[in-house]
């Protein structure tokens, strides 16, 4: 099997020592940076003459960077890749210039589910020092939980809440009739979902916005909104007006999903400033999936593997 001459992880990519060791089977030289580059110029310097790079989700890798690195033939995204439109890597440019881009999926969903369940229980019971969300101490049983999107992450949250007896409703661009039949979930149009549910959980793809002033007016008071996506799902000014209402709560895990750091000054906004999906187990799954993509790429360039795309890669 042909090895990559040089691979560089240009920023922290959550690789374990054993993962870094495993990479050596596919590269003659591997370099791992454990700090973020301070500029695009520094990022280009780190890539240098590398044939392959590992990147994460929090830095745009666009034409300016890719065009300055003519040796680059492979980008391994150590993060979720659902579509070119939602990617921080310019996949269209990469495709046009013979650069293979791969990403991963479904490695951190369990942690996201546990985060939502844990914080929702605290609000329902009032153990965070504030009155319970519904006025009295409540269980998850019977809570009307509305999911925005029904991808892998949303399904993990829905399974967890459903196990406690929550009433799961969802809005998605496409109906998931098999989930409705198998799990008893209910599809609702967006405005009906917002009106009827006690808690809304957004697990949308990056850069998808669904909630504007009209939607927040429908959502109303005595509600809780979770956002576990990598970008805000709302218009900021509309969100601020909603947060001024009685007993409204916004929870998110990352600063990227927060919307604006000025929201951190509000008592009814909680952000833990780190991904809820990056648990110990998730990091191990991430390593395994990224290395598997790298292995397949090396097989491909050796002529031993004909098709690269396994549902998480673009070539």
PDB file of C-alpha atoms in Angstrom, residues 49-297:
ATOM      1  CA  UNK A  49       4.579  21.015   1.370  1.00  0.00           C
ATOM      2  CA  UNK A  50       2.194  18.507   3.003  1.00  0.00           C
ATOM      3  CA  UNK A  51       0.348  16.100   0.747  1.00  0.00           C
ATOM      4  CA  UNK A  52      -2.414  15.601   3.311  1.00  0.00           C
ATOM      5  CA  UNK A  53      -3.871  17.487   6.268  1.00  0.00           C
ATOM      6  CA  UNK A  54      -6.192  16.843   9.173  1.00  0.00           C
ATOM      7  CA  UNK A  55      -8.528  19.726  10.076  1.00  0.00           C
ATOM      8  CA  UNK A  56     -11.351  20.337  12.538  1.00  0.00           C
ATOM      9  CA  UNK A  57     -14.655  22.198  12.227  1.00  0.00           C
ATOM     10  CA  UNK A  58     -13.874  25.637  13.605  1.00  0.00           C
ATOM     11  CA  UNK A  59     -11.692  27.213  10.906  1.00  0.00           C
ATOM     12  CA  UNK A  60     -12.664  27.980   7.293  1.00  0.00           C
ATOM     13  CA  UNK A  61     -10.443  26.239   4.742  1.00  0.00           C
ATOM     14  CA  UNK A  62     -11.271  28.129   1.571  1.00  0.00           C
ATOM     15  CA  UNK A  63      -9.845  28.847  -1.847  1.00  0.00           C
ATOM     16  CA  UNK A  64      -7.241  31.300  -0.514  1.00  0.00           C
ATOM     17  CA  UNK A  65      -5.672  28.595   1.618  1.00  0.00           C
ATOM     18  CA  UNK A  66      -6.099  25.691  -0.771  1.00  0.00           C
ATOM     19  CA  UNK A  67      -4.694  27.580  -3.763  1.00  0.00           C
ATOM     20  CA  UNK A  68      -1.559  28.420  -1.755  1.00  0.00           C
ATOM     21  CA  UNK A  69      -0.831  24.738  -1.071  1.00  0.00           C
ATOM     22  CA  UNK A  70      -0.246  23.054  -4.467  1.00  0.00           C
ATOM     23  CA  UNK A  71       1.018  19.759  -2.989  1.00  0.00           C
ATOM     24  CA  UNK A  72      -2.213  19.137  -1.114  1.00  0.00           C
ATOM     25  CA  UNK A  73      -4.142  16.070  -2.301  1.00  0.00           C
ATOM     26  CA  UNK A  74      -6.111  14.932   0.757  1.00  0.00           C
ATOM     27  CA  UNK A  75      -8.054  16.660   3.537  1.00  0.00           C
ATOM     28  CA  UNK A  76      -9.250  14.491   6.405  1.00  0.00           C
ATOM     29  CA  UNK A  77     -11.915  16.340   8.366  1.00  0.00           C
ATOM     30  CA  UNK A  78     -11.793  15.238  12.001  1.00  0.00           C
ATOM     31  CA  UNK A  79     -15.371  16.345  12.464  1.00  0.00           C
ATOM     32  CA  UNK A  80     -18.836  15.846  11.036  1.00  0.00           C
ATOM     33  CA  UNK A  81     -19.349  16.283   7.306  1.00  0.00           C
ATOM     34  CA  UNK A  82     -22.975  16.247   6.158  1.00  0.00           C
ATOM     35  CA  UNK A  83     -22.847  18.260   2.943  1.00  0.00           C
ATOM     36  CA  UNK A  84     -20.537  20.609   1.010  1.00  0.00           C
ATOM     37  CA  UNK A  85     -22.825  23.540   1.876  1.00  0.00           C
ATOM     38  CA  UNK A  86     -22.453  23.048   5.623  1.00  0.00           C
ATOM     39  CA  UNK A  87     -18.723  22.276   5.552  1.00  0.00           C
ATOM     40  CA  UNK A  88     -15.994  24.669   6.671  1.00  0.00           C
ATOM     41  CA  UNK A  89     -13.838  23.250   3.853  1.00  0.00           C
ATOM     42  CA  UNK A  90     -14.471  24.559   0.340  1.00  0.00           C
ATOM     43  CA  UNK A  91     -15.265  21.137  -1.080  1.00  0.00           C
ATOM     44  CA  UNK A  92     -16.264  22.484  -4.481  1.00  0.00           C
ATOM     45  CA  UNK A  93     -12.858  24.087  -4.983  1.00  0.00           C
ATOM     46  CA  UNK A  94     -11.146  20.969  -3.655  1.00  0.00           C
ATOM     47  CA  UNK A  95     -13.038  18.719  -6.076  1.00  0.00           C
ATOM     48  CA  UNK A  96     -12.160  20.960  -9.006  1.00  0.00           C
ATOM     49  CA  UNK A  97      -8.464  20.752  -8.131  1.00  0.00           C
ATOM     50  CA  UNK A  98      -8.157  17.046  -7.461  1.00  0.00           C
ATOM     51  CA  UNK A  99      -8.179  17.220  -3.668  1.00  0.00           C
ATOM     52  CA  UNK A 100     -10.044  14.434  -1.891  1.00  0.00           C
ATOM     53  CA  UNK A 101     -12.019  15.513   1.182  1.00  0.00           C
ATOM     54  CA  UNK A 102     -13.396  13.054   3.718  1.00  0.00           C
ATOM     55  CA  UNK A 103     -15.351  13.587   6.907  1.00  0.00           C
ATOM     56  CA  UNK A 104     -17.080  11.522   9.558  1.00  0.00           C
ATOM     57  CA  UNK A 105     -20.495  11.181  11.144  1.00  0.00           C
ATOM     58  CA  UNK A 106     -22.251   9.754  14.174  1.00  0.00           C
ATOM     59  CA  UNK A 107     -19.430   9.754  16.691  1.00  0.00           C
ATOM     60  CA  UNK A 108     -20.676  12.141  19.384  1.00  0.00           C
ATOM     61  CA  UNK A 109     -24.459  11.788  19.385  1.00  0.00           C
ATOM     62  CA  UNK A 110     -24.707   9.957  22.703  1.00  0.00           C
ATOM     63  CA  UNK A 111     -23.041  12.805  24.589  1.00  0.00           C
ATOM     64  CA  UNK A 112     -25.396  15.334  23.000  1.00  0.00           C
ATOM     65  CA  UNK A 113     -28.388  13.285  24.138  1.00  0.00           C
ATOM     66  CA  UNK A 114     -27.079  13.082  27.704  1.00  0.00           C
ATOM     67  CA  UNK A 115     -26.429  16.838  27.781  1.00  0.00           C
ATOM     68  CA  UNK A 116     -29.992  17.694  26.748  1.00  0.00           C
ATOM     69  CA  UNK A 117     -31.527  15.187  29.172  1.00  0.00           C
ATOM     70  CA  UNK A 118     -29.378  16.317  32.110  1.00  0.00           C
ATOM     71  CA  UNK A 119     -30.074  20.027  31.651  1.00  0.00           C
ATOM     72  CA  UNK A 120     -33.771  19.509  30.979  1.00  0.00           C
ATOM     73  CA  UNK A 121     -34.177  17.476  34.161  1.00  0.00           C
ATOM     74  CA  UNK A 122     -32.487  20.248  36.153  1.00  0.00           C
ATOM     75  CA  UNK A 123     -34.917  22.816  34.740  1.00  0.00           C
ATOM     76  CA  UNK A 124     -37.976  20.626  35.242  1.00  0.00           C
ATOM     77  CA  UNK A 125     -36.982  19.923  38.851  1.00  0.00           C
ATOM     78  CA  UNK A 126     -35.688  23.407  39.599  1.00  0.00           C
ATOM     79  CA  UNK A 127     -32.416  22.081  40.982  1.00  0.00           C
ATOM     80  CA  UNK A 128     -30.501  24.911  39.265  1.00  0.00           C
ATOM     81  CA  UNK A 129     -31.784  27.392  41.849  1.00  0.00           C
ATOM     82  CA  UNK A 130     -34.686  28.664  39.728  1.00  0.00           C
ATOM     83  CA  UNK A 131     -38.383  27.719  39.889  1.00  0.00           C
ATOM     84  CA  UNK A 132     -39.232  24.602  37.859  1.00  0.00           C
ATOM     85  CA  UNK A 133     -39.932  25.258  34.189  1.00  0.00           C
ATOM     86  CA  UNK A 134     -43.586  24.210  34.402  1.00  0.00           C
ATOM     87  CA  UNK A 135     -44.287  25.748  37.806  1.00  0.00           C
ATOM     88  CA  UNK A 136     -44.195  22.454  39.680  1.00  0.00           C
ATOM     89  CA  UNK A 137     -41.489  19.793  39.863  1.00  0.00           C
ATOM     90  CA  UNK A 138     -42.055  17.663  36.785  1.00  0.00           C
ATOM     91  CA  UNK A 139     -40.740  14.451  35.292  1.00  0.00           C
ATOM     92  CA  UNK A 140     -39.702  13.943  31.692  1.00  0.00           C
ATOM     93  CA  UNK A 141     -42.691  11.650  31.353  1.00  0.00           C
ATOM     94  CA  UNK A 142     -45.299  13.355  29.204  1.00  0.00           C
ATOM     95  CA  UNK A 143     -43.127  16.355  28.365  1.00  0.00           C
ATOM     96  CA  UNK A 144     -43.788  17.511  24.801  1.00  0.00           C
ATOM     97  CA  UNK A 145     -40.357  17.648  23.182  1.00  0.00           C
ATOM     98  CA  UNK A 146     -40.048  19.101  19.692  1.00  0.00           C
ATOM     99  CA  UNK A 147     -37.049  18.244  17.533  1.00  0.00           C
ATOM    100  CA  UNK A 148     -35.884  20.607  14.782  1.00  0.00           C
ATOM    101  CA  UNK A 149     -34.365  18.211  12.288  1.00  0.00           C
ATOM    102  CA  UNK A 150     -34.327  14.435  12.611  1.00  0.00           C
ATOM    103  CA  UNK A 151     -30.803  13.432  11.655  1.00  0.00           C
ATOM    104  CA  UNK A 152     -28.564  11.134  13.679  1.00  0.00           C
ATOM    105  CA  UNK A 153     -28.010  13.603  16.529  1.00  0.00           C
ATOM    106  CA  UNK A 154     -31.699  14.476  16.830  1.00  0.00           C
ATOM    107  CA  UNK A 155     -32.597  10.797  16.763  1.00  0.00           C
ATOM    108  CA  UNK A 156     -30.199  10.139  19.647  1.00  0.00           C
ATOM    109  CA  UNK A 157     -31.802  12.927  21.684  1.00  0.00           C
ATOM    110  CA  UNK A 158     -35.275  11.675  20.800  1.00  0.00           C
ATOM    111  CA  UNK A 159     -34.406   8.096  21.831  1.00  0.00           C
ATOM    112  CA  UNK A 160     -33.084   9.292  25.172  1.00  0.00           C
ATOM    113  CA  UNK A 161     -36.081  11.476  25.945  1.00  0.00           C
ATOM    114  CA  UNK A 162     -38.493   8.817  24.724  1.00  0.00           C
ATOM    115  CA  UNK A 163     -36.948   6.284  27.107  1.00  0.00           C
ATOM    116  CA  UNK A 164     -38.129   8.549  29.949  1.00  0.00           C
ATOM    117  CA  UNK A 165     -41.621   8.756  28.503  1.00  0.00           C
ATOM    118  CA  UNK A 166     -41.417  12.097  26.699  1.00  0.00           C
ATOM    119  CA  UNK A 167     -43.858  12.809  23.875  1.00  0.00           C
ATOM    120  CA  UNK A 168     -41.606  13.268  20.816  1.00  0.00           C
ATOM    121  CA  UNK A 169     -42.665  15.540  17.967  1.00  0.00           C
ATOM    122  CA  UNK A 170     -40.442  16.743  15.129  1.00  0.00           C
ATOM    123  CA  UNK A 171     -40.164  19.050  12.155  1.00  0.00           C
ATOM    124  CA  UNK A 172     -37.898  18.130   9.249  1.00  0.00           C
ATOM    125  CA  UNK A 173     -37.572  18.914   5.563  1.00  0.00           C
ATOM    126  CA  UNK A 174     -38.423  15.276   4.921  1.00  0.00           C
ATOM    127  CA  UNK A 175     -40.855  13.058   6.820  1.00  0.00           C
ATOM    128  CA  UNK A 176     -39.335  10.107   8.684  1.00  0.00           C
ATOM    129  CA  UNK A 177     -42.349   7.835   8.462  1.00  0.00           C
ATOM    130  CA  UNK A 178     -40.375   4.793   9.551  1.00  0.00           C
ATOM    131  CA  UNK A 179     -39.496   6.540  12.840  1.00  0.00           C
ATOM    132  CA  UNK A 180     -43.111   7.556  13.303  1.00  0.00           C
ATOM    133  CA  UNK A 181     -44.247   3.939  12.892  1.00  0.00           C
ATOM    134  CA  UNK A 182     -41.462   2.337  14.918  1.00  0.00           C
ATOM    135  CA  UNK A 183     -41.169   4.845  17.758  1.00  0.00           C
ATOM    136  CA  UNK A 184     -44.476   6.686  17.853  1.00  0.00           C
ATOM    137  CA  UNK A 185     -42.980  10.073  16.976  1.00  0.00           C
ATOM    138  CA  UNK A 186     -45.328  12.737  15.590  1.00  0.00           C
ATOM    139  CA  UNK A 187     -44.501  14.968  12.634  1.00  0.00           C
ATOM    140  CA  UNK A 188     -45.728  18.570  12.907  1.00  0.00           C
ATOM    141  CA  UNK A 189     -45.333  21.636  10.754  1.00  0.00           C
ATOM    142  CA  UNK A 190     -42.920  24.127  12.313  1.00  0.00           C
ATOM    143  CA  UNK A 191     -45.392  26.614  13.773  1.00  0.00           C
ATOM    144  CA  UNK A 192     -47.579  23.904  15.285  1.00  0.00           C
ATOM    145  CA  UNK A 193     -44.517  22.264  16.809  1.00  0.00           C
ATOM    146  CA  UNK A 194     -43.357  25.518  18.401  1.00  0.00           C
ATOM    147  CA  UNK A 195     -46.833  26.258  19.758  1.00  0.00           C
ATOM    148  CA  UNK A 196     -47.457  22.807  21.234  1.00  0.00           C
ATOM    149  CA  UNK A 197     -44.125  21.770  22.737  1.00  0.00           C
ATOM    150  CA  UNK A 198     -42.662  22.540  26.160  1.00  0.00           C
ATOM    151  CA  UNK A 199     -39.073  22.201  24.982  1.00  0.00           C
ATOM    152  CA  UNK A 200     -37.532  22.606  21.536  1.00  0.00           C
ATOM    153  CA  UNK A 201     -34.224  21.010  20.577  1.00  0.00           C
ATOM    154  CA  UNK A 202     -32.445  22.193  17.447  1.00  0.00           C
ATOM    155  CA  UNK A 203     -30.109  19.623  15.902  1.00  0.00           C
ATOM    156  CA  UNK A 204     -29.988  21.285  12.504  1.00  0.00           C
ATOM    157  CA  UNK A 205     -27.125  21.317  10.036  1.00  0.00           C
ATOM    158  CA  UNK A 206     -24.657  24.174  10.212  1.00  0.00           C
ATOM    159  CA  UNK A 207     -25.858  27.538   8.839  1.00  0.00           C
ATOM    160  CA  UNK A 208     -29.553  26.584   8.826  1.00  0.00           C
ATOM    161  CA  UNK A 209     -31.821  29.257  10.357  1.00  0.00           C
ATOM    162  CA  UNK A 210     -35.455  28.488  11.144  1.00  0.00           C
ATOM    163  CA  UNK A 211     -36.464  30.798  13.987  1.00  0.00           C
ATOM    164  CA  UNK A 212     -37.316  34.420  13.279  1.00  0.00           C
ATOM    165  CA  UNK A 213     -39.581  36.902  15.066  1.00  0.00           C
ATOM    166  CA  UNK A 214     -42.808  35.190  14.012  1.00  0.00           C
ATOM    167  CA  UNK A 215     -41.525  31.810  15.196  1.00  0.00           C
ATOM    168  CA  UNK A 216     -40.465  33.161  18.577  1.00  0.00           C
ATOM    169  CA  UNK A 217     -43.845  34.845  19.027  1.00  0.00           C
ATOM    170  CA  UNK A 218     -45.483  31.478  18.436  1.00  0.00           C
ATOM    171  CA  UNK A 219     -43.049  29.725  20.770  1.00  0.00           C
ATOM    172  CA  UNK A 220     -44.011  32.108  23.559  1.00  0.00           C
ATOM    173  CA  UNK A 221     -43.385  32.020  27.307  1.00  0.00           C
ATOM    174  CA  UNK A 222     -42.642  29.144  29.675  1.00  0.00           C
ATOM    175  CA  UNK A 223     -40.521  27.354  27.083  1.00  0.00           C
ATOM    176  CA  UNK A 224     -37.005  26.011  26.760  1.00  0.00           C
ATOM    177  CA  UNK A 225     -34.843  25.985  23.629  1.00  0.00           C
ATOM    178  CA  UNK A 226     -31.761  23.820  23.133  1.00  0.00           C
ATOM    179  CA  UNK A 227     -29.339  24.308  20.262  1.00  0.00           C
ATOM    180  CA  UNK A 228     -26.680  21.641  19.764  1.00  0.00           C
ATOM    181  CA  UNK A 229     -25.841  22.625  16.183  1.00  0.00           C
ATOM    182  CA  UNK A 230     -22.569  24.304  15.175  1.00  0.00           C
ATOM    183  CA  UNK A 231     -24.320  27.572  14.332  1.00  0.00           C
ATOM    184  CA  UNK A 232     -27.288  29.506  15.717  1.00  0.00           C
ATOM    185  CA  UNK A 233     -30.661  28.387  14.391  1.00  0.00           C
ATOM    186  CA  UNK A 234     -32.245  31.804  14.935  1.00  0.00           C
ATOM    187  CA  UNK A 235     -32.242  35.497  14.120  1.00  0.00           C
ATOM    188  CA  UNK A 236     -30.380  37.183  16.986  1.00  0.00           C
ATOM    189  CA  UNK A 237     -32.659  40.193  17.509  1.00  0.00           C
ATOM    190  CA  UNK A 238     -35.714  37.931  17.546  1.00  0.00           C
ATOM    191  CA  UNK A 239     -34.014  35.650  20.073  1.00  0.00           C
ATOM    192  CA  UNK A 240     -33.246  38.603  22.348  1.00  0.00           C
ATOM    193  CA  UNK A 241     -36.886  39.706  22.327  1.00  0.00           C
ATOM    194  CA  UNK A 242     -37.971  36.158  23.207  1.00  0.00           C
ATOM    195  CA  UNK A 243     -35.489  35.988  26.082  1.00  0.00           C
ATOM    196  CA  UNK A 244     -37.074  39.152  27.524  1.00  0.00           C
ATOM    197  CA  UNK A 245     -40.315  37.239  28.011  1.00  0.00           C
ATOM    198  CA  UNK A 246     -41.328  35.349  31.141  1.00  0.00           C
ATOM    199  CA  UNK A 247     -39.711  31.992  31.907  1.00  0.00           C
ATOM    200  CA  UNK A 248     -37.851  31.552  28.626  1.00  0.00           C
ATOM    201  CA  UNK A 249     -34.601  29.570  28.597  1.00  0.00           C
ATOM    202  CA  UNK A 250     -31.890  29.067  25.995  1.00  0.00           C
ATOM    203  CA  UNK A 251     -29.279  26.310  26.357  1.00  0.00           C
ATOM    204  CA  UNK A 252     -26.444  25.512  23.975  1.00  0.00           C
ATOM    205  CA  UNK A 253     -23.165  23.689  24.330  1.00  0.00           C
ATOM    206  CA  UNK A 254     -20.726  25.577  22.071  1.00  0.00           C
ATOM    207  CA  UNK A 255     -19.907  29.238  21.533  1.00  0.00           C
ATOM    208  CA  UNK A 256     -20.314  28.630  17.795  1.00  0.00           C
ATOM    209  CA  UNK A 257     -23.921  27.669  18.406  1.00  0.00           C
ATOM    210  CA  UNK A 258     -24.564  30.445  20.930  1.00  0.00           C
ATOM    211  CA  UNK A 259     -25.212  33.170  18.377  1.00  0.00           C
ATOM    212  CA  UNK A 260     -23.471  36.063  20.125  1.00  0.00           C
ATOM    213  CA  UNK A 261     -21.378  36.102  23.302  1.00  0.00           C
ATOM    214  CA  UNK A 262     -23.402  39.026  24.644  1.00  0.00           C
ATOM    215  CA  UNK A 263     -26.131  36.481  25.370  1.00  0.00           C
ATOM    216  CA  UNK A 264     -23.897  35.016  28.078  1.00  0.00           C
ATOM    217  CA  UNK A 265     -24.790  37.975  30.295  1.00  0.00           C
ATOM    218  CA  UNK A 266     -28.403  36.814  30.550  1.00  0.00           C
ATOM    219  CA  UNK A 267     -29.497  34.695  33.499  1.00  0.00           C
ATOM    220  CA  UNK A 268     -31.755  32.615  31.275  1.00  0.00           C
ATOM    221  CA  UNK A 269     -28.972  31.663  28.843  1.00  0.00           C
ATOM    222  CA  UNK A 270     -26.613  28.792  29.613  1.00  0.00           C
ATOM    223  CA  UNK A 271     -23.647  27.804  27.449  1.00  0.00           C
ATOM    224  CA  UNK A 272     -21.036  25.313  28.610  1.00  0.00           C
ATOM    225  CA  UNK A 273     -18.589  26.541  25.932  1.00  0.00           C
ATOM    226  CA  UNK A 274     -17.583  23.078  24.756  1.00  0.00           C
ATOM    227  CA  UNK A 275     -19.114  20.389  22.618  1.00  0.00           C
ATOM    228  CA  UNK A 276     -21.338  18.049  24.579  1.00  0.00           C
ATOM    229  CA  UNK A 277     -20.564  15.368  22.020  1.00  0.00           C
ATOM    230  CA  UNK A 278     -16.816  15.250  22.703  1.00  0.00           C
ATOM    231  CA  UNK A 279     -16.803  12.626  25.417  1.00  0.00           C
ATOM    232  CA  UNK A 280     -13.996  10.137  26.032  1.00  0.00           C
ATOM    233  CA  UNK A 281     -15.878   7.521  24.056  1.00  0.00           C
ATOM    234  CA  UNK A 282     -16.636   9.950  21.219  1.00  0.00           C
ATOM    235  CA  UNK A 283     -12.973  10.906  20.840  1.00  0.00           C
ATOM    236  CA  UNK A 284     -12.078   7.242  20.433  1.00  0.00           C
ATOM    237  CA  UNK A 285     -14.806   6.795  17.805  1.00  0.00           C
ATOM    238  CA  UNK A 286     -13.578   9.936  16.018  1.00  0.00           C
ATOM    239  CA  UNK A 287     -10.027   8.553  15.865  1.00  0.00           C
ATOM    240  CA  UNK A 288     -11.200   5.230  14.480  1.00  0.00           C
ATOM    241  CA  UNK A 289     -13.368   6.789  11.761  1.00  0.00           C
ATOM    242  CA  UNK A 290     -10.721   9.312  10.642  1.00  0.00           C
ATOM    243  CA  UNK A 291      -8.054   6.600  10.430  1.00  0.00           C
ATOM    244  CA  UNK A 292     -10.427   4.364   8.486  1.00  0.00           C
ATOM    245  CA  UNK A 293     -10.968   7.157   5.944  1.00  0.00           C
ATOM    246  CA  UNK A 294      -7.204   7.614   5.698  1.00  0.00           C
ATOM    247  CA  UNK A 295      -6.694   3.888   5.152  1.00  0.00           C
ATOM    248  CA  UNK A 296      -9.237   3.841   2.344  1.00  0.00           C
ATOM    249  CA  UNK A 297      -7.607   6.850   0.694  1.00  0.00           C
TER     250      UNK A 297
END
